[in-house]
Amino acid sequence: MPDDLVGAVEWSVGTVADRLGISAATLRTWDRRYGVGPSQRTEGGHRRYGEEDIHRVRVMARFTARGVPAQSAARVALSMDSERLTIETDSDRPQAGSPVRHGTVEAICSAALSLDAESLSRIYQRCLREHDLVTAWTEVFAPALRSMGDQWGGGSLGVECEHLASEVLATELRTVIRLNRPRTTDTFVVLACADEEQHHLPLLAVEAELARHGVAALGLGARVPTEALEHLLMARRPSRIFLWASIARQVDERLWQVLAAVGWPLDVVLGGPGWPVDLPAPARTVTVTRVHTLEGATETLLAAPTPGATVRT
């Protein structure tokens, strides 16, 4: 639970919705159908959430995000006394040194499960306002996407929920790109998914972070055929390129032949778990660097080391 809610005496449904990343409509439904709602009243008779009420909402959100039916989640939340509620929600507090609240991941999953695009957008925007993009991606967005993938694999969350969460996040990342993209630049970075690779959100995250540093990028999106990538390289001769792959790539595919034929200084940055452990040797003018984080990707692309037929991991 957010620190500024601790010790609060009375909170309106709108305030709680904004702070916890749960839509007001969902909160009203939980109150009306399951009795998980505000227990305080103002002098004017308006219902308000107290500290314990907010703890209970957090517990219910946690269980529904894991795929537990709302009625069962409400039964569990209502059965807990004050001490147990405190213990349960204390685990949502960030660890020392972490600026991101761990409960935000569950709020994203809960909103996705409810197909609540408005709440998803609000949560994403709040994260991007309160934290730098690398932190938001590393500690909130990526863990939430992995959690939804695990839930989908276990059958507790539909693929439509995962797709909605991804599409809303893509919209927010594109907004960051649009607001920060430089008007002119001497060099640019090409961002592309490998052939048949469909997961392009990491590309948008890299493009957004580069834009924040004043570097323009040409984002080609998902499933870029190797032939198309080769044509672009030869026609535009970029100095830097980031390639993403989450599905397994082979050491004998045409991409490595394309990189072996490059005749100008080119920095190739590979992201994602799909690349082979032993990478084929590139041309002497090419440097290939494997990265494992958004921060590593952007730092490498911004540094632009001098090419020299090397492979870095």
C-alpha positions as a LaTeX table, in Angstrom:
\begin{tabular}{lrrr}
\hline
Residue & $x$ (\AA) & $y$ (\AA) & $z$ (\AA) \\
\hline
Met1 & 0.00 & 0.00 & 0.00 \\
Pro2 & 1.32 & 3.48 & $-0.82$ \\
Asp3 & 3.00 & 5.14 & 2.15 \\
Asp4 & 0.77 & 8.20 & 1.95 \\
Leu5 & $-2.28$ & 6.03 & 2.55 \\
Val6 & $-0.94$ & 4.60 & 5.80 \\
Gly7 & $-2.66$ & 6.12 & 8.76 \\
Ala8 & $-5.32$ & 7.83 & 6.62 \\
Val9 & $-8.65$ & 8.18 & 8.36 \\
Glu10 & $-10.98$ & 8.71 & 5.44 \\
Trp11 & $-10.49$ & 8.33 & 1.68 \\
Ser12 & $-13.03$ & 8.69 & $-1.13$ \\
Val13 & $-13.52$ & 5.96 & $-3.71$ \\
Gly14 & $-11.97$ & 8.17 & $-6.39$ \\
Thr15 & $-8.84$ & 8.80 & $-4.33$ \\
Val16 & $-8.44$ & 5.10 & $-3.52$ \\
Ala17 & $-8.94$ & 4.21 & $-7.18$ \\
Asp18 & $-6.24$ & 6.63 & $-8.27$ \\
Arg19 & $-3.75$ & 5.60 & $-5.60$ \\
Leu20 & $-4.18$ & 1.83 & $-5.91$ \\
Gly21 & $-4.61$ & 1.66 & $-9.70$ \\
Ile22 & $-8.02$ & 0.01 & $-9.44$ \\
Ser23 & $-10.93$ & 1.61 & $-11.26$ \\
Ala24 & $-13.67$ & 3.27 & $-9.23$ \\
Ala25 & $-16.20$ & 1.07 & $-11.01$ \\
Thr26 & $-14.37$ & $-2.05$ & $-9.83$ \\
Leu27 & $-14.19$ & $-0.74$ & $-6.26$ \\
Arg28 & $-17.93$ & $-0.03$ & $-6.26$ \\
Thr29 & $-18.63$ & $-3.51$ & $-7.63$ \\
Trp30 & $-16.51$ & $-5.14$ & $-4.93$ \\
Asp31 & $-18.36$ & $-3.11$ & $-2.32$ \\
Arg32 & $-21.86$ & $-3.77$ & $-3.69$ \\
Arg33 & $-21.48$ & $-7.46$ & $-4.53$ \\
Tyr34 & $-18.98$ & $-8.74$ & $-1.99$ \\
Gly35 & $-18.92$ & $-6.26$ & 0.89 \\
Val36 & $-15.28$ & $-5.26$ & 0.40 \\
Gly37 & $-15.60$ & $-1.50$ & 0.61 \\
Pro38 & $-15.59$ & 1.60 & 2.80 \\
Ser39 & $-16.62$ & 1.30 & 6.45 \\
Gln40 & $-16.18$ & 4.94 & 7.54 \\
Arg41 & $-18.67$ & 7.79 & 7.18 \\
Thr42 & $-18.21$ & 11.53 & 7.13 \\
Glu43 & $-20.42$ & 13.87 & 9.15 \\
Gly44 & $-22.43$ & 14.38 & 6.00 \\
Gly45 & $-23.03$ & 10.64 & 5.66 \\
His46 & $-20.62$ & 9.99 & 2.77 \\
Arg47 & $-18.88$ & 6.62 & 2.91 \\
Arg48 & $-15.09$ & 6.67 & 3.11 \\
Tyr49 & $-12.28$ & 4.08 & 3.15 \\
Gly50 & $-10.25$ & 3.72 & 6.32 \\
Glu51 & $-6.78$ & 2.19 & 6.62 \\
Glu52 & $-8.13$ & $-1.31$ & 7.28 \\
Asp53 & $-10.55$ & $-1.04$ & 4.36 \\
Ile54 & $-7.65$ & $-0.21$ & 2.04 \\
His55 & $-5.67$ & $-3.19$ & 3.36 \\
Arg56 & $-8.66$ & $-5.40$ & 2.58 \\
Val57 & $-8.97$ & $-4.04$ & $-0.96$ \\
Arg58 & $-5.27$ & $-4.73$ & $-1.53$ \\
Val59 & $-5.67$ & $-8.32$ & $-0.40$ \\
Met60 & $-8.64$ & $-8.83$ & $-2.69$ \\
Ala61 & $-6.78$ & $-7.28$ & $-5.63$ \\
Arg62 & $-3.83$ & $-9.59$ & $-4.99$ \\
Phe63 & $-5.97$ & $-12.73$ & $-5.09$ \\
Thr64 & $-8.02$ & $-11.73$ & $-8.13$ \\
Ala65 & $-4.77$ & $-10.90$ & $-9.97$ \\
Arg66 & $-3.72$ & $-14.50$ & $-9.37$ \\
Gly67 & $-6.91$ & $-15.79$ & $-10.99$ \\
Val68 & $-8.93$ & $-16.44$ & $-7.81$ \\
Pro69 & $-12.67$ & $-15.81$ & $-8.41$ \\
Ala70 & $-13.81$ & $-12.48$ & $-6.96$ \\
Gln71 & $-16.29$ & $-14.09$ & $-4.56$ \\
Ser72 & $-13.62$ & $-16.38$ & $-3.11$ \\
Ala73 & $-11.09$ & $-13.54$ & $-2.94$ \\
Ala74 & $-13.61$ & $-11.39$ & $-1.06$ \\
Arg75 & $-14.30$ & $-14.22$ & 1.39 \\
Val76 & $-10.60$ & $-14.47$ & 2.19 \\
Ala77 & $-10.15$ & $-10.71$ & 2.53 \\
Leu78 & $-13.18$ & $-10.36$ & 4.82 \\
Ser79 & $-12.04$ & $-13.24$ & 7.03 \\
Met80 & $-8.77$ & $-11.52$ & 7.99 \\
Asp81 & $-8.46$ & $-9.49$ & 11.17 \\
Ser82 & $-6.48$ & $-6.25$ & 11.37 \\
Glu83 & $-3.23$ & $-7.95$ & 12.32 \\
Arg84 & $-3.42$ & $-10.46$ & 9.49 \\
Leu85 & $-4.31$ & $-7.75$ & 6.97 \\
Thr86 & $-1.26$ & $-5.76$ & 8.01 \\
Ile87 & 0.99 & $-8.80$ & 7.64 \\
Glu88 & $-0.41$ & $-9.60$ & 4.20 \\
Thr89 & $-0.06$ & $-6.08$ & 2.81 \\
Asp90 & 3.33 & $-5.39$ & 4.39 \\
Ser91 & 4.78 & $-7.78$ & 1.81 \\
Asp92 & 3.72 & $-5.28$ & $-0.87$ \\
Arg93 & 6.07 & $-2.64$ & 0.49 \\
Pro94 & 9.25 & $-2.07$ & $-1.53$ \\
Gln95 & 12.52 & $-3.50$ & $-0.30$ \\
Ala96 & 15.25 & $-1.12$ & 0.84 \\
Gly97 & 16.60 & 0.87 & $-2.10$ \\
Ser98 & 13.68 & 0.05 & $-4.40$ \\
Pro99 & 11.67 & 3.11 & $-5.47$ \\
Val100 & 8.82 & 1.12 & $-6.99$ \\
Arg101 & 5.90 & $-0.28$ & $-5.04$ \\
His102 & 5.60 & $-4.00$ & $-5.60$ \\
Gly103 & 1.80 & $-3.96$ & $-5.41$ \\
Thr104 & 1.68 & $-2.10$ & $-8.72$ \\
Val105 & 2.50 & $-5.34$ & $-10.55$ \\
Glu106 & $-0.54$ & $-7.01$ & $-9.03$ \\
Ala107 & $-2.68$ & $-3.96$ & $-9.79$ \\
Ile108 & $-1.70$ & $-4.28$ & $-13.46$ \\
Cys109 & $-2.54$ & $-7.98$ & $-13.49$ \\
Ser110 & $-5.85$ & $-7.32$ & $-11.77$ \\
Ala111 & $-6.80$ & $-4.60$ & $-14.27$ \\
Ala112 & $-5.83$ & $-6.88$ & $-17.16$ \\
Leu113 & $-7.92$ & $-9.72$ & $-15.73$ \\
Ser114 & $-10.88$ & $-7.34$ & $-15.57$ \\
Leu115 & $-10.17$ & $-6.08$ & $-19.12$ \\
Asp116 & $-10.00$ & $-2.59$ & $-17.60$ \\
Ala117 & $-8.09$ & $-0.54$ & $-20.16$ \\
Glu118 & $-8.70$ & 2.74 & $-18.32$ \\
Ser119 & $-7.05$ & 1.49 & $-15.13$ \\
Leu120 & $-4.16$ & $-0.02$ & $-17.07$ \\
Ser121 & $-3.49$ & 3.30 & $-18.75$ \\
Arg122 & $-3.68$ & 5.17 & $-15.45$ \\
Ile123 & $-1.28$ & 2.77 & $-13.72$ \\
Tyr124 & 1.24 & 2.92 & $-16.58$ \\
Gln125 & 1.07 & 6.72 & $-16.70$ \\
Arg126 & 1.55 & 7.04 & $-12.96$ \\
Cys127 & 4.61 & 4.79 & $-13.08$ \\
Leu128 & 6.11 & 6.84 & $-15.89$ \\
Arg129 & 5.45 & 10.06 & $-14.00$ \\
Glu130 & 6.90 & 8.88 & $-10.72$ \\
His131 & 9.87 & 6.83 & $-11.94$ \\
Asp132 & 12.39 & 6.89 & $-14.75$ \\
Leu133 & 11.60 & 4.61 & $-17.66$ \\
Val134 & 14.32 & 2.06 & $-16.92$ \\
Thr135 & 13.05 & 1.60 & $-13.36$ \\
Ala136 & 9.41 & 1.44 & $-14.43$ \\
Trp137 & 10.20 & $-1.16$ & $-17.12$ \\
Thr138 & 12.56 & $-3.26$ & $-15.01$ \\
Glu139 & 10.63 & $-3.30$ & $-11.76$ \\
Val140 & 7.01 & $-2.98$ & $-12.86$ \\
Phe141 & 6.19 & $-3.43$ & $-16.54$ \\
Ala142 & 8.39 & $-6.41$ & $-17.39$ \\
Pro143 & 7.52 & $-8.32$ & $-14.16$ \\
Ala144 & 3.82 & $-7.69$ & $-14.79$ \\
Leu145 & 4.08 & $-9.01$ & $-18.36$ \\
Arg146 & 5.95 & $-12.09$ & $-17.13$ \\
Ser147 & 3.36 & $-12.67$ & $-14.42$ \\
Met148 & 0.52 & $-12.46$ & $-16.95$ \\
Gly149 & 2.39 & $-14.85$ & $-19.22$ \\
Asp150 & 2.70 & $-17.34$ & $-16.36$ \\
Gln151 & $-0.99$ & $-16.96$ & $-15.51$ \\
Trp152 & $-1.93$ & $-17.46$ & $-19.15$ \\
Gly153 & 0.20 & $-20.60$ & $-19.25$ \\
Gly154 & $-1.56$ & $-21.86$ & $-16.11$ \\
Gly155 & $-5.00$ & $-21.18$ & $-17.54$ \\
Ser156 & $-6.03$ & $-18.52$ & $-14.98$ \\
Leu157 & $-5.80$ & $-15.58$ & $-17.38$ \\
Gly158 & $-6.98$ & $-15.35$ & $-20.98$ \\
Val159 & $-4.74$ & $-14.32$ & $-23.84$ \\
Glu160 & $-7.09$ & $-11.39$ & $-24.46$ \\
Cys161 & $-6.11$ & $-9.99$ & $-21.05$ \\
Glu162 & $-2.40$ & $-10.24$ & $-21.85$ \\
His163 & $-2.94$ & $-8.65$ & $-25.25$ \\
Leu164 & $-4.89$ & $-5.74$ & $-23.77$ \\
Ala165 & $-2.19$ & $-5.04$ & $-21.18$ \\
Ser166 & 0.47 & $-5.12$ & $-23.90$ \\
Glu167 & $-1.45$ & $-2.87$ & $-26.28$ \\
Val168 & $-2.17$ & $-0.25$ & $-23.62$ \\
Leu169 & 1.48 & $-0.29$ & $-22.56$ \\
Ala170 & 2.55 & 0.08 & $-26.20$ \\
Thr171 & 0.34 & 3.17 & $-26.47$ \\
Glu172 & 1.94 & 4.74 & $-23.40$ \\
Leu173 & 5.48 & 3.98 & $-24.61$ \\
Arg174 & 4.69 & 5.51 & $-28.00$ \\
Thr175 & 3.49 & 8.63 & $-26.19$ \\
Val176 & 6.87 & 8.88 & $-24.46$ \\
Ile177 & 8.58 & 8.48 & $-27.84$ \\
Arg178 & 6.43 & 11.14 & $-29.49$ \\
Leu179 & 6.95 & 13.67 & $-26.70$ \\
Asn180 & 10.73 & 13.20 & $-26.58$ \\
Arg181 & 11.80 & 12.36 & $-30.14$ \\
Pro182 & 14.39 & 14.88 & $-31.42$ \\
Arg183 & 13.47 & 16.81 & $-34.56$ \\
Thr184 & 16.83 & 16.38 & $-36.26$ \\
Thr185 & 19.82 & 14.12 & $-35.73$ \\
Asp186 & 23.01 & 13.25 & $-37.57$ \\
Thr187 & 22.76 & 9.54 & $-36.78$ \\
Phe188 & 19.99 & 7.17 & $-35.99$ \\
Val189 & 19.50 & 3.72 & $-34.53$ \\
Val190 & 17.57 & 0.94 & $-36.25$ \\
Leu191 & 15.37 & $-1.17$ & $-33.95$ \\
Ala192 & 13.92 & $-4.43$ & $-35.25$ \\
Cys193 & 12.62 & $-7.79$ & $-34.17$ \\
Ala194 & 14.22 & $-10.82$ & $-35.77$ \\
Asp195 & 12.39 & $-12.70$ & $-38.49$ \\
Glu196 & 9.14 & $-14.25$ & $-37.11$ \\
Glu197 & 9.62 & $-12.58$ & $-33.68$ \\
Gln198 & 6.29 & $-11.08$ & $-32.59$ \\
His199 & 7.09 & $-9.58$ & $-29.18$ \\
His200 & 7.98 & $-5.96$ & $-29.95$ \\
Leu201 & 7.38 & $-4.18$ & $-26.62$ \\
Pro202 & 11.12 & $-4.31$ & $-25.77$ \\
Leu203 & 11.79 & $-2.37$ & $-28.98$ \\
Leu204 & 9.38 & 0.36 & $-27.90$ \\
Ala205 & 11.00 & 0.51 & $-24.48$ \\
Val206 & 14.44 & 0.95 & $-26.04$ \\
Glu207 & 13.14 & 3.55 & $-28.50$ \\
Ala208 & 11.48 & 5.50 & $-25.68$ \\
Glu209 & 14.62 & 5.50 & $-23.55$ \\
Leu210 & 16.77 & 6.57 & $-26.50$ \\
Ala211 & 14.32 & 9.39 & $-27.25$ \\
Arg212 & 14.65 & 10.57 & $-23.65$ \\
His213 & 18.39 & 10.89 & $-24.32$ \\
Gly214 & 17.86 & 12.83 & $-27.54$ \\
Val215 & 18.68 & 9.97 & $-29.91$ \\
Ala216 & 16.36 & 9.24 & $-32.83$ \\
Ala217 & 15.49 & 5.68 & $-33.74$ \\
Leu218 & 13.85 & 3.95 & $-36.67$ \\
Gly219 & 11.55 & 1.33 & $-35.14$ \\
Leu220 & 10.60 & $-1.42$ & $-37.58$ \\
Gly221 & 8.48 & $-3.44$ & $-35.15$ \\
Ala222 & 7.78 & $-7.16$ & $-35.09$ \\
Arg223 & 8.66 & $-9.90$ & $-37.60$ \\
Val224 & 11.14 & $-8.07$ & $-39.83$ \\
Pro225 & 12.23 & $-10.42$ & $-42.64$ \\
Thr226 & 15.99 & $-10.78$ & $-42.95$ \\
Glu227 & 15.79 & $-9.76$ & $-46.60$ \\
Ala228 & 14.07 & $-6.50$ & $-45.66$ \\
Leu229 & 16.63 & $-5.83$ & $-42.94$ \\
Glu230 & 19.46 & $-6.46$ & $-45.40$ \\
His231 & 17.93 & $-4.04$ & $-47.90$ \\
Leu232 & 17.63 & $-1.32$ & $-45.26$ \\
Leu233 & 21.20 & $-1.82$ & $-44.05$ \\
Met234 & 22.65 & $-1.56$ & $-47.52$ \\
Ala235 & 20.49 & 1.43 & $-48.48$ \\
Arg236 & 20.79 & 3.50 & $-45.29$ \\
Arg237 & 24.09 & 2.25 & $-43.81$ \\
Pro238 & 23.16 & 3.00 & $-40.18$ \\
Ser239 & 25.84 & 3.08 & $-37.49$ \\
Arg240 & 23.84 & 1.23 & $-34.83$ \\
Ile241 & 21.17 & $-1.46$ & $-34.81$ \\
Phe242 & 19.30 & $-3.23$ & $-32.02$ \\
Leu243 & 17.79 & $-6.64$ & $-32.73$ \\
Trp244 & 15.37 & $-8.43$ & $-30.39$ \\
Ala245 & 14.63 & $-12.16$ & $-30.29$ \\
Ser246 & 12.81 & $-14.16$ & $-27.63$ \\
Ile247 & 12.40 & $-17.30$ & $-29.75$ \\
Ala248 & 15.44 & $-19.44$ & $-30.55$ \\
Arg249 & 17.59 & $-18.33$ & $-33.48$ \\
Gln250 & 19.92 & $-20.61$ & $-35.42$ \\
Val251 & 23.65 & $-20.16$ & $-36.08$ \\
Asp252 & 23.22 & $-20.95$ & $-39.77$ \\
Glu253 & 20.47 & $-18.44$ & $-40.60$ \\
Arg254 & 20.96 & $-15.77$ & $-43.23$ \\
Leu255 & 21.24 & $-12.91$ & $-40.74$ \\
Trp256 & 24.84 & $-13.84$ & $-39.92$ \\
Gln257 & 25.75 & $-13.84$ & $-43.62$ \\
Val258 & 24.29 & $-10.34$ & $-43.91$ \\
Leu259 & 26.37 & $-9.08$ & $-40.97$ \\
Ala260 & 29.47 & $-10.77$ & $-42.39$ \\
Ala261 & 29.07 & $-8.72$ & $-45.58$ \\
Val262 & 28.79 & $-5.29$ & $-43.93$ \\
Gly263 & 31.53 & $-2.97$ & $-45.15$ \\
Trp264 & 31.13 & 0.04 & $-42.84$ \\
Pro265 & 31.40 & 0.59 & $-39.06$ \\
Leu266 & 28.30 & $-0.94$ & $-37.51$ \\
Asp267 & 27.43 & $-1.64$ & $-33.88$ \\
Val268 & 24.98 & $-4.52$ & $-33.53$ \\
Val269 & 23.28 & $-4.90$ & $-30.14$ \\
Leu270 & 21.39 & $-8.14$ & $-29.50$ \\
Gly271 & 18.65 & $-8.32$ & $-26.87$ \\
Gly272 & 16.43 & $-11.17$ & $-25.72$ \\
Pro273 & 17.02 & $-14.84$ & $-24.83$ \\
Gly274 & 16.65 & $-16.18$ & $-28.37$ \\
Trp275 & 20.18 & $-15.63$ & $-29.65$ \\
Pro276 & 22.57 & $-18.61$ & $-29.80$ \\
Val277 & 25.27 & $-18.87$ & $-27.15$ \\
Asp278 & 28.10 & $-18.95$ & $-29.69$ \\
Leu279 & 27.55 & $-16.20$ & $-32.23$ \\
Pro280 & 29.10 & $-16.47$ & $-35.71$ \\
Ala281 & 31.91 & $-14.01$ & $-36.40$ \\
Pro282 & 30.75 & $-10.76$ & $-38.06$ \\
Ala283 & 32.61 & $-8.64$ & $-40.59$ \\
Arg284 & 35.76 & $-6.87$ & $-39.36$ \\
Thr285 & 33.89 & $-3.57$ & $-39.34$ \\
Val286 & 31.13 & $-4.89$ & $-37.08$ \\
Thr287 & 30.92 & $-5.08$ & $-33.29$ \\
Val288 & 28.27 & $-7.40$ & $-31.84$ \\
Thr289 & 27.24 & $-6.89$ & $-28.21$ \\
Arg290 & 24.76 & $-9.05$ & $-26.32$ \\
Val291 & 22.76 & $-7.23$ & $-23.61$ \\
His292 & 20.30 & $-8.49$ & $-21.00$ \\
Thr293 & 18.53 & $-5.38$ & $-19.70$ \\
Leu294 & 16.92 & $-2.20$ & $-20.99$ \\
Glu295 & 19.60 & $-0.20$ & $-19.22$ \\
Gly296 & 22.33 & $-2.29$ & $-20.82$ \\
Ala297 & 20.78 & $-1.90$ & $-24.26$ \\
Thr298 & 20.46 & 1.87 & $-24.12$ \\
Glu299 & 23.88 & 2.40 & $-22.54$ \\
Thr300 & 25.51 & 0.31 & $-25.27$ \\
Leu301 & 23.64 & 2.09 & $-28.05$ \\
Leu302 & 24.43 & 5.49 & $-26.59$ \\
Ala303 & 28.11 & 4.65 & $-26.09$ \\
Ala304 & 28.50 & 3.39 & $-29.68$ \\
Pro305 & 31.90 & 1.65 & $-29.29$ \\
Thr306 & 34.28 & 1.65 & $-32.21$ \\
Pro307 & 33.60 & $-1.47$ & $-34.33$ \\
Gly308 & 36.33 & $-4.04$ & $-34.69$ \\
Ala309 & 35.02 & $-7.50$ & $-35.51$ \\
Thr310 & 34.26 & $-8.37$ & $-31.89$ \\
Val311 & 31.50 & $-10.21$ & $-30.07$ \\
Arg312 & 30.69 & $-9.03$ & $-26.54$ \\
Thr313 & 28.46 & $-10.78$ & $-24.01$ \\
\hline
\end{tabular}
